[in-house]
Coordinates of C-alpha atoms and ligand atoms in Angstrom, one line a residue:
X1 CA -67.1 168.6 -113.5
X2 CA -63.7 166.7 -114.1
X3 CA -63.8 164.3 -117.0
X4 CA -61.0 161.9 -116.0
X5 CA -59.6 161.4 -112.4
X6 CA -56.1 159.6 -111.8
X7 CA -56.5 157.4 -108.5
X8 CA -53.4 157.3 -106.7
X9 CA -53.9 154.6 -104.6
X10 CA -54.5 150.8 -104.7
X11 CA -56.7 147.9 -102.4
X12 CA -59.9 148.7 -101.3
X13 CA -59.8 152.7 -101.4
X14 CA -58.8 152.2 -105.2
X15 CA -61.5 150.3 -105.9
X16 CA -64.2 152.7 -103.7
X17 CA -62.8 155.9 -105.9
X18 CA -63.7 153.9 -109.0
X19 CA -67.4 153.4 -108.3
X20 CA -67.9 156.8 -107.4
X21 CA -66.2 158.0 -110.6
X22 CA -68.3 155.9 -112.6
X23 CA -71.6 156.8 -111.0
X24 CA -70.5 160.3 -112.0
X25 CA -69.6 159.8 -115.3
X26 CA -66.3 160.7 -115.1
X27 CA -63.2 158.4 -116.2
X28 CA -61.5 156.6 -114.0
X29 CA -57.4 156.2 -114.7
X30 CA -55.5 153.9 -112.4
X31 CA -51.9 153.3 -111.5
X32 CA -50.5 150.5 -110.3
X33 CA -47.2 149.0 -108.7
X34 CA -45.5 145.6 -110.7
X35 CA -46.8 143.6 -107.5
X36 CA -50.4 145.2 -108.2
X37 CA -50.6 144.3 -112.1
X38 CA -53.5 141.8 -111.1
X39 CA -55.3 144.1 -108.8
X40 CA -59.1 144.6 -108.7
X41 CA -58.6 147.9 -109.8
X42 CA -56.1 147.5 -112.7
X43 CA -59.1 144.5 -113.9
X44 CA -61.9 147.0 -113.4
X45 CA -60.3 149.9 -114.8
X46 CA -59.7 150.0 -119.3
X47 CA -56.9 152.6 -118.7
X48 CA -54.2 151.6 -116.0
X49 CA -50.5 152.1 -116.1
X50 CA -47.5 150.7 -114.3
X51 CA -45.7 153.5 -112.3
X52 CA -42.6 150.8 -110.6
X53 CA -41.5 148.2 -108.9
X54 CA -43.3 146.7 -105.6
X55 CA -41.7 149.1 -102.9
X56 CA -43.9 152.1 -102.2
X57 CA -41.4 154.3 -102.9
X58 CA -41.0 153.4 -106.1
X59 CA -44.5 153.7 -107.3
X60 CA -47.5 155.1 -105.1
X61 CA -45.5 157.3 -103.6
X62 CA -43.5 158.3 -107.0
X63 CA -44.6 161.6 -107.5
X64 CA -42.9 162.0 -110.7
X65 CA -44.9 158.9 -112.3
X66 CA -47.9 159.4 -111.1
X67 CA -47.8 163.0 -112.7
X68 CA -46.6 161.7 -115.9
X69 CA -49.6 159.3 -116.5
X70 CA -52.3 161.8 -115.0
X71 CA -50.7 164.2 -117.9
X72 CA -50.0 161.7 -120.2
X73 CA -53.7 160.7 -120.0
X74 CA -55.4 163.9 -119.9
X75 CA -56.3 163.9 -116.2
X76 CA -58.0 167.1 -114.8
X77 CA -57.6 165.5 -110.9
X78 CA -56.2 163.0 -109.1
X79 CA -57.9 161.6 -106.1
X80 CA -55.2 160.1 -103.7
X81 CA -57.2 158.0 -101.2
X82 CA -55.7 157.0 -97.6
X83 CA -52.2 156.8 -96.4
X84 CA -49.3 157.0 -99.3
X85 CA -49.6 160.3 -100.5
X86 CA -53.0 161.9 -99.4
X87 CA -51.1 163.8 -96.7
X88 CA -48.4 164.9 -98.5
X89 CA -48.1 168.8 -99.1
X90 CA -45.4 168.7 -101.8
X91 CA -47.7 166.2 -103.8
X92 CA -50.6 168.7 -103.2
X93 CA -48.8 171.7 -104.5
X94 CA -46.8 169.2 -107.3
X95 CA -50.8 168.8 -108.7
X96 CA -51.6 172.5 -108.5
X97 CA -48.5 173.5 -110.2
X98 CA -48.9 171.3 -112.7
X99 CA -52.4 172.4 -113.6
X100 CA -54.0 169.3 -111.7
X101 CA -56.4 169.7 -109.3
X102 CA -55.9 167.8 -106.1
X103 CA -58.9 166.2 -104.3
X104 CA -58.6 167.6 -101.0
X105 CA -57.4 170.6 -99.3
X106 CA -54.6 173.2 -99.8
X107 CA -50.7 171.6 -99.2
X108 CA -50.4 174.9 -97.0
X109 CA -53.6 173.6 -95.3
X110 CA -52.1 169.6 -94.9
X111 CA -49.0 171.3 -94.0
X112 CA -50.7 173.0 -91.3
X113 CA -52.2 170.0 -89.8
X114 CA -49.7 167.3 -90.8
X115 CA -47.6 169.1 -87.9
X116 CA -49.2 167.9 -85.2
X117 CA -48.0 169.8 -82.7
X118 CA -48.1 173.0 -84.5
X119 CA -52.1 172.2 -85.2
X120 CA -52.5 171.7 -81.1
X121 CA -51.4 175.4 -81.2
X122 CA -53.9 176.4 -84.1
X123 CA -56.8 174.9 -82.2
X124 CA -56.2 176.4 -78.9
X125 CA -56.1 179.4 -80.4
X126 CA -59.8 178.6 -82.1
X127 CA -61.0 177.7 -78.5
X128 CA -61.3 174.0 -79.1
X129 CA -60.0 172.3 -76.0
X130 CA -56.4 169.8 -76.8
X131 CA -54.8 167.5 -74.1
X132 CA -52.5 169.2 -71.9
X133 CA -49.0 169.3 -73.2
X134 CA -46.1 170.4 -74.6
X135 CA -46.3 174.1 -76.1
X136 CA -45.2 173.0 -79.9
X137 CA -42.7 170.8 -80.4
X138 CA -39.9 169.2 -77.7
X139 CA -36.5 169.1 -79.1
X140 CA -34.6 167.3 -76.0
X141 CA -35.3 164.4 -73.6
X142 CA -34.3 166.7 -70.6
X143 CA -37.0 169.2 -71.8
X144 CA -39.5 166.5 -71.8
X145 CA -38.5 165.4 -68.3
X146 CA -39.0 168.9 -67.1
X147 CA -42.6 169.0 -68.9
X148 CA -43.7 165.7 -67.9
X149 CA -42.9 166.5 -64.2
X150 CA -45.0 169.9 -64.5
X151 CA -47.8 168.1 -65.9
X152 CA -48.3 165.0 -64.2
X153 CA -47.2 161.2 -65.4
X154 CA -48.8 159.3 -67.1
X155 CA -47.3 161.3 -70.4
X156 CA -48.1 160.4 -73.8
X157 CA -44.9 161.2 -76.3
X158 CA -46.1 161.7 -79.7
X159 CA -44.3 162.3 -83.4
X160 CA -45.2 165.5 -84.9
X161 CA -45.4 164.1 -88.4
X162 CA -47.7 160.8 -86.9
X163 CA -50.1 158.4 -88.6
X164 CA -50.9 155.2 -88.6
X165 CA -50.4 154.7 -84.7
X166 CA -46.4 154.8 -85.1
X167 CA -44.2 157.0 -83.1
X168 CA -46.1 157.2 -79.9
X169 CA -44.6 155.9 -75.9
X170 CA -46.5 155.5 -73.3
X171 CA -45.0 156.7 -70.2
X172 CA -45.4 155.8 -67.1
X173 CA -42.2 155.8 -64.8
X174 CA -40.2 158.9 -65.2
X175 CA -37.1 156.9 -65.0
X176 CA -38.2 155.7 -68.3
X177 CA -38.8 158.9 -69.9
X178 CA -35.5 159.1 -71.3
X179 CA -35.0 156.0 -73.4
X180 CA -38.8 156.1 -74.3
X181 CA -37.8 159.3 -76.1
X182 CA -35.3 158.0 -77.6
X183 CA -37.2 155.2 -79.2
X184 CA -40.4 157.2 -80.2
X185 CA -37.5 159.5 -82.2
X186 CA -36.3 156.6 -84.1
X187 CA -39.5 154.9 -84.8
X188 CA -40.5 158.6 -86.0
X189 CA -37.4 159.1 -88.0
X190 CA -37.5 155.8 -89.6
X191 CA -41.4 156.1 -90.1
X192 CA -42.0 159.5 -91.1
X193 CA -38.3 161.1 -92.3
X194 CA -38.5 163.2 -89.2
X195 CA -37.9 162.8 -85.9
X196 CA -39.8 165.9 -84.3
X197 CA -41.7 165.1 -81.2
X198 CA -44.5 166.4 -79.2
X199 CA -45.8 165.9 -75.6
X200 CA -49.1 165.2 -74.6
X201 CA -51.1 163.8 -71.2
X202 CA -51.6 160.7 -71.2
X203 CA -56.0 160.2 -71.0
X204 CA -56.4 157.1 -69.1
X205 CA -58.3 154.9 -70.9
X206 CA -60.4 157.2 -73.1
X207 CA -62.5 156.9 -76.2
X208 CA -61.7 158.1 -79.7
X209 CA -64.4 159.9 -81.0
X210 CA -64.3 161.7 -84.0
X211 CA -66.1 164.0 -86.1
X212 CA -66.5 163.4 -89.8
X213 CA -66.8 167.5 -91.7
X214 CA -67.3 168.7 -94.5
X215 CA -66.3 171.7 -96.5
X216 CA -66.7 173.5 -99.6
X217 CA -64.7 176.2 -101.1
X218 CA -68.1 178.6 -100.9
X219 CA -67.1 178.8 -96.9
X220 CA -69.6 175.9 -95.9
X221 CA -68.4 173.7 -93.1
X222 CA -70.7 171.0 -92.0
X223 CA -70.1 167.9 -89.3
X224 CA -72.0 164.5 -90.1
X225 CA -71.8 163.1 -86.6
X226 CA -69.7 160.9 -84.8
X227 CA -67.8 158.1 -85.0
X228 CA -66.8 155.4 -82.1
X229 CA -63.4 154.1 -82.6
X230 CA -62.2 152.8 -79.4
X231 CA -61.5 149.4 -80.6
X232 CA -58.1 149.6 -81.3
X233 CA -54.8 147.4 -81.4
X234 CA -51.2 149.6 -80.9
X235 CA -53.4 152.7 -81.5
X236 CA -54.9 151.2 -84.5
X237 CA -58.5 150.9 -85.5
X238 CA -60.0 147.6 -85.8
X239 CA -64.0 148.0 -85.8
X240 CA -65.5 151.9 -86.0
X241 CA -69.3 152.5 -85.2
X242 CA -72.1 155.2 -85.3
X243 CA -73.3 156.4 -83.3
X244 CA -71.0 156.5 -80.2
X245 CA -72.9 154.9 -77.0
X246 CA -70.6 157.6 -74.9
X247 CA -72.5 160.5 -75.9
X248 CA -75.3 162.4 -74.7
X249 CA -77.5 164.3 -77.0
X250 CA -75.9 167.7 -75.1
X251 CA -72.0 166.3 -75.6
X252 CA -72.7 165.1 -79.5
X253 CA -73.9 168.8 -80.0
X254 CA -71.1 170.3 -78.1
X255 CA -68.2 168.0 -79.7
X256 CA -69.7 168.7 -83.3
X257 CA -69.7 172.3 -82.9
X258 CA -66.3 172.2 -81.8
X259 CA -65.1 170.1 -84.7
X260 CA -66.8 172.4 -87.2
X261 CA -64.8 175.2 -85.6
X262 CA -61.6 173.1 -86.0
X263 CA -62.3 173.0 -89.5
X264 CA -62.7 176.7 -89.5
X265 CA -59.7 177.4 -88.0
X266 CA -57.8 175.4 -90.4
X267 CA -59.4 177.0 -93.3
X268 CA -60.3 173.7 -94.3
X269 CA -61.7 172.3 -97.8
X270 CA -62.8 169.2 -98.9
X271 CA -63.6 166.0 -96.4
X272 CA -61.9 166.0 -93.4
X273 CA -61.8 164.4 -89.5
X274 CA -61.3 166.3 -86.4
X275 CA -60.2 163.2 -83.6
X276 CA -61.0 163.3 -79.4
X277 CA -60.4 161.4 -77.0
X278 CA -63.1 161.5 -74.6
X279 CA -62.7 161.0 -71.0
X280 CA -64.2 159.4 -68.4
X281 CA -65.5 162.8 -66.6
X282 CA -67.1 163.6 -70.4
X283 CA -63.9 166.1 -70.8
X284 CA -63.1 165.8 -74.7
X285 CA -59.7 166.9 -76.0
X286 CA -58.1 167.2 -79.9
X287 CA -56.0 164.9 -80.8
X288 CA -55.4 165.5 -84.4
X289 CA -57.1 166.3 -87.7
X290 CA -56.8 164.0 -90.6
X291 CA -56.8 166.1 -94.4
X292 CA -58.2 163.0 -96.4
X293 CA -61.2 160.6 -96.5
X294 CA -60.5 157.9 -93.8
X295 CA -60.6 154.1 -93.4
X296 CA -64.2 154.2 -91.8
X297 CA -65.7 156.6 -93.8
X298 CA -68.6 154.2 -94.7
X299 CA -69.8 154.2 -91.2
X300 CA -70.9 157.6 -91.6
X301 CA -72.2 157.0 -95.5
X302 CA -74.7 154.7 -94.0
X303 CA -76.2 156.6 -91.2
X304 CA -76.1 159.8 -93.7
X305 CA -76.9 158.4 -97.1
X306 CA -74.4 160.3 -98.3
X307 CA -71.4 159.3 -100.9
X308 CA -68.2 161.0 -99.0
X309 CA -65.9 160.4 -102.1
X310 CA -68.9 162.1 -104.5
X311 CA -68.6 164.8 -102.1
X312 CA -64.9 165.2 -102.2
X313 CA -65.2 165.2 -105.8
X314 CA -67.9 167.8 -106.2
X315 CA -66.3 170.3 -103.7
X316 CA -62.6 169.6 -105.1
X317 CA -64.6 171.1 -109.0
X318 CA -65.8 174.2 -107.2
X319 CA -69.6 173.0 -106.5
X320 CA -71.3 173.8 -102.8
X321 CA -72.2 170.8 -100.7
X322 CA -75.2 168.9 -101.6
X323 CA -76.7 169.1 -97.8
X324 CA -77.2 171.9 -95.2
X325 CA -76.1 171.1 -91.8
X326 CA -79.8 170.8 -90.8
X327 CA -80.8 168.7 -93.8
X328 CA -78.1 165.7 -92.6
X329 CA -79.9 162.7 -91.9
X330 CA -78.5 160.5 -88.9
X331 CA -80.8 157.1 -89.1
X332 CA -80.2 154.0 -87.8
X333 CA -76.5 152.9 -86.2
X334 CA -73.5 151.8 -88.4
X335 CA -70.6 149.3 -87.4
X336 CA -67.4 148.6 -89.3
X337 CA -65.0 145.5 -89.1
X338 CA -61.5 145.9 -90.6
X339 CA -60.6 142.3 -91.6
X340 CA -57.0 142.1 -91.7
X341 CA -54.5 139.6 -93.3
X342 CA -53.0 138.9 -89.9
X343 CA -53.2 135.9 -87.6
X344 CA -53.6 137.3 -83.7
X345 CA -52.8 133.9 -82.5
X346 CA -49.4 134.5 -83.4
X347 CA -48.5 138.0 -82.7
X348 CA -50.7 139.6 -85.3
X349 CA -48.2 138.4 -87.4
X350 CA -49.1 139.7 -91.2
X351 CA -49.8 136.8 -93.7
X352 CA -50.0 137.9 -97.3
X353 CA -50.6 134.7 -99.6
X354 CA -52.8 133.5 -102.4
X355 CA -56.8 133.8 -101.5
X356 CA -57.8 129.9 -102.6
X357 CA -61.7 131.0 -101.9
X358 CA -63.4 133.4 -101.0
X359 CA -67.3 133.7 -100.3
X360 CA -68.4 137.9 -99.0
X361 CA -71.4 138.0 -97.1
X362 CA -74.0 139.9 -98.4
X363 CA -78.0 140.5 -97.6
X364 CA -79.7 142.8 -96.2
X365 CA -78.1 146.0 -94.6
X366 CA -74.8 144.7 -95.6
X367 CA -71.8 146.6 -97.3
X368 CA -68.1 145.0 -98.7
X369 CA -65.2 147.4 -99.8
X370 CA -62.5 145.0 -101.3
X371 CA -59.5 144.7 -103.2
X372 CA -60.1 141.1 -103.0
X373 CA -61.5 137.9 -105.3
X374 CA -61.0 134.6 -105.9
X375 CA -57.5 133.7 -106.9
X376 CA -56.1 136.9 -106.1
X377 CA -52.5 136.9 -104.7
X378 CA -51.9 139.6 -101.4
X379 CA -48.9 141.0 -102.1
X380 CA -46.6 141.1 -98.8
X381 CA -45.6 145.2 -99.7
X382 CA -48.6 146.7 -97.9
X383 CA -50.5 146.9 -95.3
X384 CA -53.0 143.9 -94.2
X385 CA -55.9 145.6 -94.9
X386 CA -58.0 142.6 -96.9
X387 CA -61.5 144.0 -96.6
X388 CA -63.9 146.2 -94.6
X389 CA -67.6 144.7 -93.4
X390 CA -70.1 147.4 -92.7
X391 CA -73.4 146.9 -91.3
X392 CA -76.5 149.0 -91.1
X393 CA -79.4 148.6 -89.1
X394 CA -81.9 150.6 -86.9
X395 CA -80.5 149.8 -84.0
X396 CA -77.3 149.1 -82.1
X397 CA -78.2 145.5 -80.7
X398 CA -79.7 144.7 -84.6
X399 CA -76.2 146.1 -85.9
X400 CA -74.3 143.6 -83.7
X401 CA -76.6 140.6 -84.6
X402 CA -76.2 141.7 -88.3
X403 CA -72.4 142.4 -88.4
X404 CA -72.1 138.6 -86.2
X405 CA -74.1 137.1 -89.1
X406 CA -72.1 138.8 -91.7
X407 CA -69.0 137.6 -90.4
X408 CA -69.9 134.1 -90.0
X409 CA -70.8 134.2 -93.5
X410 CA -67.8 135.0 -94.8
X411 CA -64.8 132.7 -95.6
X412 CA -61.0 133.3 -96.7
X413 CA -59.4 130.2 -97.5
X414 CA -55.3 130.9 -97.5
X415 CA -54.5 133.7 -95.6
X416 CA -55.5 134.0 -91.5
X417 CA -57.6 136.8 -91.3
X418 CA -58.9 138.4 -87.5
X419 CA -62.2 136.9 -88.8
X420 CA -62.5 134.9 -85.2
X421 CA -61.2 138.0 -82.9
X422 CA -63.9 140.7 -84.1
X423 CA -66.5 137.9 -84.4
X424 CA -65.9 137.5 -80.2
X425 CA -65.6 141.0 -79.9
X426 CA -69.2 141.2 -81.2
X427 CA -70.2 138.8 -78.2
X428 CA -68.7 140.3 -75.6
X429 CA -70.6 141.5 -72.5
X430 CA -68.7 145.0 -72.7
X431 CA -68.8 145.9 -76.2
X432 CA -72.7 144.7 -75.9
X433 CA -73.1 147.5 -73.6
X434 CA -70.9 149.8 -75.4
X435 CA -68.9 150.2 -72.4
X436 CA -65.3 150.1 -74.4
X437 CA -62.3 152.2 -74.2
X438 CA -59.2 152.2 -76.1
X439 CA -57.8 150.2 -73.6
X440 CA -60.3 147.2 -73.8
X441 CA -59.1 145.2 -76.8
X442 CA -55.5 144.6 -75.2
X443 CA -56.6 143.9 -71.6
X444 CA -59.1 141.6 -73.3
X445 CA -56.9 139.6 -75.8
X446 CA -56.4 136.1 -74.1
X447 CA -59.9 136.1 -73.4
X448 CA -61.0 137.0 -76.5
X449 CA -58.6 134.7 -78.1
X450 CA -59.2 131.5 -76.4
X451 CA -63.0 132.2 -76.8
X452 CA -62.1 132.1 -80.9
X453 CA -59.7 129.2 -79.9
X454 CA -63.5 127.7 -79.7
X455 CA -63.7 128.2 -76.3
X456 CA -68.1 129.2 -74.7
X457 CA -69.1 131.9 -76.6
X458 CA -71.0 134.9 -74.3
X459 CA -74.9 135.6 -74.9
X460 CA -76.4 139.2 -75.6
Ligands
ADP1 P1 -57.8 156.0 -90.4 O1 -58.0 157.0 -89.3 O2 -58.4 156.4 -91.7 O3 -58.2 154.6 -89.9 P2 -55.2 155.1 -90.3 O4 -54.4 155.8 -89.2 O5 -55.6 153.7 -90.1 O6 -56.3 156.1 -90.6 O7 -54.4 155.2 -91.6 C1 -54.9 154.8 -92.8 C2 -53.8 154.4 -93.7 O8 -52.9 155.4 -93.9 C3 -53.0 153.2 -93.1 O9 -52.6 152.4 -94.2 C4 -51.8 153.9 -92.5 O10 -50.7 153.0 -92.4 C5 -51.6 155.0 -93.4 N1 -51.1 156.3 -92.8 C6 -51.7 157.1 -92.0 N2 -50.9 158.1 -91.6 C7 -49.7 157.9 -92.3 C8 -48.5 158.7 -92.4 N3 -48.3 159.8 -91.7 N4 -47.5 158.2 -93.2 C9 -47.7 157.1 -93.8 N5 -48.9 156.3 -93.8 C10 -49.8 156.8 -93.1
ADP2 P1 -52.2 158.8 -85.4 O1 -51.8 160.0 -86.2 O2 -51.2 157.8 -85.3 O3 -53.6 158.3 -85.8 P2 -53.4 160.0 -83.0 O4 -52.9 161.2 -82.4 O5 -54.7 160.0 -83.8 O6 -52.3 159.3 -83.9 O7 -53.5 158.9 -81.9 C1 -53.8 157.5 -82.2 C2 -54.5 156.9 -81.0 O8 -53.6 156.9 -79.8 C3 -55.8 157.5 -80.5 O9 -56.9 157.0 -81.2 C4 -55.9 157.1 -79.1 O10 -56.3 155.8 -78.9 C5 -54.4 157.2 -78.6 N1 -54.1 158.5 -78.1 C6 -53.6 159.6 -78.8 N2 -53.4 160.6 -77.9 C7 -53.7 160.2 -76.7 C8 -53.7 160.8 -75.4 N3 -53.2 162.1 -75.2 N4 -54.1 160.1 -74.3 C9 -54.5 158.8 -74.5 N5 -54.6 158.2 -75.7 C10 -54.2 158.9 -76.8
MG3 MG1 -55.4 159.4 -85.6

């Protein structure tokens, strides 16, 4: 087993890969970015070192610091989190080359998948179904015209190097095809450092389903059921649960095989996702693998027991996985609420600041993953994600009730949080019935937003 892990990451992930390298006795080193120096995980830590100024650029995503200190400190691997560089390929090959190993898969593998459109191709060749579209990637807007009218409008257009719900037009009107490419290139160009573009059907209001795997470098690929993550804003996630209320016993067992083959077909190592959308008809479609742990990861650590980040760690030293497919336990149903530092009344509008108090809720069934504490200052360099609620119970209604008390319990004094939106959320009639798409949250907002305005709040 590794002795001393770098984490390459800050917030809430940071923090996560620390406990899980303590429970396994191995030493944490941190980094950190000169608007981070009073982070939770630069207290928590004894060794942390500065790798630059504020911008990302400059530090989480400087690949030449970070290697440095992991040296410099006697590092065997460096765990890289979400977002910044956990998708990178370079970064992945940079560790291997420099004797380090990386906690996840290959860079040829996150190469592989990072393209999005190229991994379409890959998993139609495996047999697992994608949305109907382009054949790879399309290089011109009169291309795309000519695709979209042989597969039908609406048309989704889509950047091959994605993430993060950036890069994507909705399309509609074909006289709008056009300048909606154009705009999806420079969003992608000035998001991603490439403009490449993919086409795709547009699924009218689907779900996102996805499928958390599993694999270890002994040829073990295993799924540990499904996640629910319809609730989104701009093709972000906002609340994630498991199980989905979309599917049948027969579909679950169906989609899970199919997202074990993904993983297969990739050649894939480590913790992984394989994403759906789901339509109405019970058709599900790949959308895209992601080569890292994710955001809602603890969803599926509570209906599974299991630690996902001990698990990345024991298959990135060589061991097998701790669990057989047949030994995974699903119990219970698990919700997660992103709480963002972002006030919806006003456009969503991100509001770093100082945190004057702070009070978590806590109790029974009850998890918090934060960066956060008392006095701590939110840097305005990253993204707004403050903390992440997660409730357990054995059933869906008890989850709501207990994710409805948990946010009531909790206060942020300074910044406006989304605290209000997702508590509504939780007491509307459709997400009660677990009738949501990706569509509802938008089509929903003025409702749901002069309910938290204090407006009646709906009864389960
Ligand atoms: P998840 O599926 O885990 O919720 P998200 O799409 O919300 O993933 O992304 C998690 C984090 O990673 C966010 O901070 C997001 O901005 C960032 N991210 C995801 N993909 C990319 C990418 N290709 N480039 C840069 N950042 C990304
Ligand atoms: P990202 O890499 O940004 O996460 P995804 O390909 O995972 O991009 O798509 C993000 C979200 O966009 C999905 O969760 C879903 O809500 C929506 N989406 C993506 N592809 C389609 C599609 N073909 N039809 C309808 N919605 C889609
Ligand atoms: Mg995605």
């Amino acid at each position: 087993m590794f002795k001393r892990i770098l984490i390459a990451n800050r917030g809430e992930i940071a923090v996560r890969v620390f406990r899980a390298c303590r429970e396994m006795d191995i030493e944490p080193v941190v980094v950190y970015s000169q608007a981070d120096a009073d982070a939770l995980h630069v207290q928590l830590a004894e060794r942390a070192y500065c790798i630059g100024p504020a911008r990302s650029a400059d530090s989480y995503l400087n690949v030449d610091a970070i290697l440095t200190v992991a040296q410099a400190t006697g590092c065997d691997a460096i765990h890289p989190g979400y977002g910044f560089l956990s998708e990178n390929a370079e970064f992945a090959d940079a560790c291997e080359a420099a004797g380090i190993t990386f906690i996840g898969p290959s860079g040829d593998v996150i190469r592989a998948m990072g393209n999005k459109a190229a991994a379409r191709k890959l998993m139609q060749q495996a047999g697992v179904p994608v949305v109907p579209g382009s054949d790879g990637a399309v290089d011109t807007a009169e291309q795309a015209k000519a695709l979209a009218d042989s597969i039908g409008y609406p048309v989704l257009i889509k950047a091959s190097a994605g993430g993060g719900g950036r890069g994507m037009r909705r399309v509609y009107d074909p006289e709008q095809l056009t300048s909606l490419f154009e705009e999806a290139r420079s969003e992608a160009l000035s998001c991603f450092g490439s403009g490449e573009l993919y086409l795709e059907k547009l699924i009218v209001d689907p779900r996102h389903i996805e499928f958390q795997i599993l694999a270890d470098s002994q040829g073990n690929v295993i799924q540990l059921g499904d996640r629910d993550c319809s609730l989104q804003r701009r093709n972000q996630k906002l609340l994630e649960e498991s199980p989905s209320k979309a599917l049948t016993p027969e579909l679950r067992e169906k989609m899970g095989a199919a997202a074990v083959a993904a993983a297969k077909a990739a050649g894939y190592v480590n913790a992984g996702t394989i994403e759906f959308v789901l339509d109405r008809e019970g058709h599900f479609y790949f959308i895209e693998m992601n080569t890292r742990i994710q955001v809602e990861h603890p969803v599926t650590e509570l209906v599974t027991g299991l630690d996902l980040v001990r698990e990345q760690i024991r298959i990135a030293a060589g061991l097998p996985l701790s669990v057989k497919q047949e030994e995974v336990p699903l119990r219970g149903h698990a919700i997660e609420c992103r709480i963002n530092a972002e006030d919806p009344a006003q456009g969503f509008r991100p509001c770093p600041g100082k945190i004057d108090f702070l009070h978590l809720p806590g109790g029974c069934g009850v998890r918090v993953d934060t960066g956060l504490y008392n006095g701590y200052q939110l840097p305005p360099y990253y993204d707004s994600l403050m903390a992440k609620i997660i409730v357990h119970a054995p059933t869906r209604l008890e989850a709501i009730r207990r994710m409805r008390r948990a946010l009531e319990e909790l206060i942020v004094e300074g910044p406006a949080t989304n605290t209000d939106l997702l508590h509504q959320i939780l007491h509307h009639p459709d997400f009660i019935r677990g009738n949501c798409t990706t569509g509802f949250l938008e089509a929903n907002l003025d409702t749901l937003l002069a309910w938290s305005g204090g407006g009646e709040v709906a009864e389960a």
